[in-house]
GROMACS .gro file of C-alpha atoms in nm:
model
   73
    1TRP     CA    1   1.527   1.745   3.327
    2GLY     CA    2   1.884   1.647   3.407
    3ARG     CA    3   1.967   1.360   3.636
    4ASP     CA    4   1.999   1.587   3.938
    5GLY     CA    5   1.636   1.700   3.907
    6HIS     CA    6   1.740   2.067   3.918
    7THR     CA    7   1.876   2.116   3.565
    8VAL     CA    8   1.674   2.166   3.246
    9TYR     CA    9   1.806   2.140   2.890
   10LEU     CA   10   1.616   2.299   2.602
   11ARG     CA   11   1.705   2.269   2.232
   12TRP     CA   12   1.613   2.568   2.015
   13GLU     CA   13   1.658   2.732   1.675
   14CYS     CA   14   1.707   3.098   1.594
   15VAL     CA   15   1.607   3.186   1.238
   16PHE     CA   16   1.695   3.521   1.079
   17ILE     CA   17   1.765   3.675   0.738
   18ARG     CA   18   2.119   3.789   0.660
   19LYS     CA   19   2.211   3.935   0.322
   20GLY     CA   20   1.883   3.805   0.180
   21ARG     CA   21   1.951   3.449   0.298
   22GLU     CA   22   1.782   3.260   0.578
   23VAL     CA   23   2.028   3.159   0.851
   24VAL     CA   24   1.940   2.900   1.116
   25LEU     CA   25   2.138   2.878   1.439
   26HIS     CA   26   2.092   2.563   1.646
   27GLY     CA   27   2.144   2.584   2.018
   28THR     CA   28   2.084   2.442   2.360
   29SER     CA   29   2.005   2.623   2.684
   30GLU     CA   30   2.092   2.485   3.025
   31ALA     CA   31   1.909   2.623   3.330
   32MET     CA   32   1.975   2.524   3.692
   33PHE     CA   33   1.707   2.574   3.955
   34SER     CA   34   1.719   2.605   4.331
   35PRO     CA   35   1.504   2.375   4.549
   36GLU     CA   36   1.260   2.669   4.567
   37GLY     CA   37   1.224   2.671   4.187
   38LEU     CA   38   1.426   2.989   4.124
   39VAL     CA   39   1.672   3.005   3.834
   40MET     CA   40   2.025   2.994   3.978
   41SER     CA   41   2.212   2.994   3.646
   42GLN     CA   42   2.141   2.982   3.275
   43THR     CA   43   2.383   2.919   2.986
   44ASP     CA   44   2.326   2.910   2.610
   45TYR     CA   45   2.536   2.705   2.369
   46TRP     CA   46   2.508   2.749   1.993
   47ASP     CA   47   2.680   2.670   1.665
   48LEU     CA   48   2.782   3.004   1.514
   49THR     CA   49   2.919   2.842   1.195
   50ALA     CA   50   2.600   2.912   0.996
   51ALA     CA   51   2.604   3.283   1.085
   52LEU     CA   52   2.971   3.321   0.993
   53ALA     CA   53   2.951   3.131   0.664
   54ASP     CA   54   2.934   3.457   0.464
   55VAL     CA   55   3.244   3.610   0.623
   56PRO     CA   56   3.532   3.590   0.372
   57LEU     CA   57   3.810   3.346   0.469
   58LEU     CA   58   3.664   3.287   0.816
   59GLY     CA   59   3.355   3.114   0.678
   60ARG     CA   60   3.559   2.879   0.460
   61ALA     CA   61   3.802   2.801   0.741
   62LEU     CA   62   3.520   2.722   0.983
   63GLU     CA   63   3.352   2.497   0.730
   64LYS     CA   64   3.674   2.301   0.681
   65VAL     CA   65   3.715   2.258   1.056
   66ARG     CA   66   3.352   2.154   1.094
   67ALA     CA   67   3.380   1.900   0.810
   68ARG     CA   68   3.694   1.754   0.966
   69ILE     CA   69   3.527   1.719   1.306
   70LEU     CA   70   3.224   1.548   1.152
   71ARG     CA   71   3.449   1.313   0.955
   72ASN     CA   72   3.634   1.206   1.271
   73ARG     CA   73   3.324   1.125   1.476
   0.00000   0.00000   0.00000
């Protein structure tokens, strides 16, 4: 639960086969609940880099950007 007591964060993985290769997407879901326990909003965040790695030019460009971000942490 988040600090406000009304928000939940859930980490997840989506695994699928693309072009004969296993692809794993890592993500996080954020859900906000009303005081009555009803879902008021839900948002998913994920890293699409793994799924786009096979796309010519785009995959290489994304990998370079990702490596640069990780280097500057």
